[in-house]
């Protein structure tokens, strides 16, 4: 069946249901009028809501699916050309203080006009997106929009795709956001941006070819603007003929970042960069391809054939200048000679290319 707009602000309105609700299949067509597609307005006592396999298009109020509930599943819905005559809009707009345990599965938000693909806002809890796609939306593909007073904790995105949006995935005051195995590509600015979202994680996945509009400092694979962010096992690169992703990761110098085991090769400038004062306190950047911060190297051979002090220059091959206190030196004998010895082995100087040792 098709449910079409006849001048009503909401095509399907679910208000504080006292029994379980299932809405399955069909077309919700806003005909480019000032209507919501489906609005879910709940109370603390509301029952389970399932929305399955619905196509929603051409609605011009706040969103295609707006609100939420307790124990809600929104699965395999397609949302197209959602727009707002005033205010913020999103294809799927999860919002409300009583909203808890919402799962959005296999949904696609495409071509939202002057708005987002998917938003989480205003105190919902335990929102999970699984295998969802945000494609060619005018603003961010996925956005977690908390505030200092009302942060949104624990949003999860698992196996989701963000392609051709403003920012692919944007979190603001959304602590403990988990992004697992995403595919984030061809977004106008950053692929993923963490702001005020401490203890968040990106685990696995691909973030590539972002920053297509060339905005300064906003053309990164991932931007980190808060403490305790972990990026681990992610491929962050640019493989276009004309590259646009300037940096794999831009770290704004916040504390306790963990950048571990990523592939950061192929970006325009560098795989990892800091902005401002440098990496924060107790941050760890290691085991990344394309941005080497530790390793074991050999100098050229040198002769110990006379008394006196010798200088040995060693090319360290690291992406950063190492700290002197982090360097360990060892002398290795190359020939079968026993009548030699040394009583001094020290680091004389370090720069971006070499370690200079005295022996």
Short mmCIF file of C-alpha atoms in Angstrom, two decimals, residues 107 118 129-137 141-142 157-165 167-170 178-187 190-192 202-210 221-222 233-240 245:
data_model
loop_
_atom_site.label_atom_id
_atom_site.label_comp_id
_atom_site.label_asym_id
_atom_site.label_seq_id
_atom_site.Cartn_x
_atom_site.Cartn_y
_atom_site.Cartn_z
CA UNK A 107 18.76 1.31 6.05
CA UNK A 118 21.21 9.84 10.27
CA UNK A 129 23.41 1.37 13.42
CA UNK A 130 24.23 -1.87 11.59
CA UNK A 131 25.00 -2.12 7.86
CA UNK A 132 23.45 1.31 7.11
CA UNK A 133 24.42 3.63 4.25
CA UNK A 134 24.49 7.45 4.15
CA UNK A 135 25.01 8.55 0.54
CA UNK A 136 25.18 12.03 -1.02
CA UNK A 137 23.50 13.89 1.84
CA UNK A 141 26.23 11.17 6.78
CA UNK A 142 25.98 10.06 10.43
CA UNK A 157 28.05 2.09 14.08
CA UNK A 158 28.86 -1.39 12.79
CA UNK A 159 29.67 -2.06 9.14
CA UNK A 160 28.19 1.26 7.99
CA UNK A 161 28.99 3.24 4.83
CA UNK A 162 29.29 7.02 4.50
CA UNK A 163 29.89 8.19 0.93
CA UNK A 164 29.64 11.66 -0.65
CA UNK A 165 28.41 13.61 2.40
CA UNK A 167 31.60 14.79 6.85
CA UNK A 168 31.13 11.05 6.69
CA UNK A 169 30.71 10.40 10.45
CA UNK A 170 30.65 13.30 12.92
CA UNK A 178 32.20 2.88 18.67
CA UNK A 179 32.72 2.78 14.90
CA UNK A 180 33.51 -0.74 13.73
CA UNK A 181 34.49 -1.76 10.18
CA UNK A 182 33.19 1.35 8.38
CA UNK A 183 33.60 2.26 4.72
CA UNK A 184 33.99 6.05 4.55
CA UNK A 185 34.85 7.63 1.20
CA UNK A 186 34.54 10.68 -1.06
CA UNK A 187 33.10 12.96 1.61
CA UNK A 190 36.79 14.79 6.92
CA UNK A 191 35.91 11.15 6.69
CA UNK A 192 35.41 10.85 10.48
CA UNK A 202 37.38 3.29 15.30
CA UNK A 203 38.23 -0.39 14.84
CA UNK A 204 39.02 -1.79 11.38
CA UNK A 205 37.47 -0.70 8.11
CA UNK A 206 38.45 1.67 5.29
CA UNK A 207 38.58 5.48 5.31
CA UNK A 208 39.76 6.79 1.95
CA UNK A 209 39.62 9.58 -0.65
CA UNK A 210 37.95 12.17 1.58
CA UNK A 221 40.70 10.75 6.86
CA UNK A 222 40.10 11.10 10.61
CA UNK A 233 43.57 -1.50 12.43
CA UNK A 234 42.06 0.98 9.94
CA UNK A 235 43.14 1.47 6.31
CA UNK A 236 43.30 5.25 5.83
CA UNK A 237 44.58 6.17 2.39
CA UNK A 238 43.95 7.91 -0.94
CA UNK A 239 44.14 5.90 -4.16
CA UNK A 240 42.67 8.47 -6.58
CA UNK A 245 42.82 13.33 1.38
#
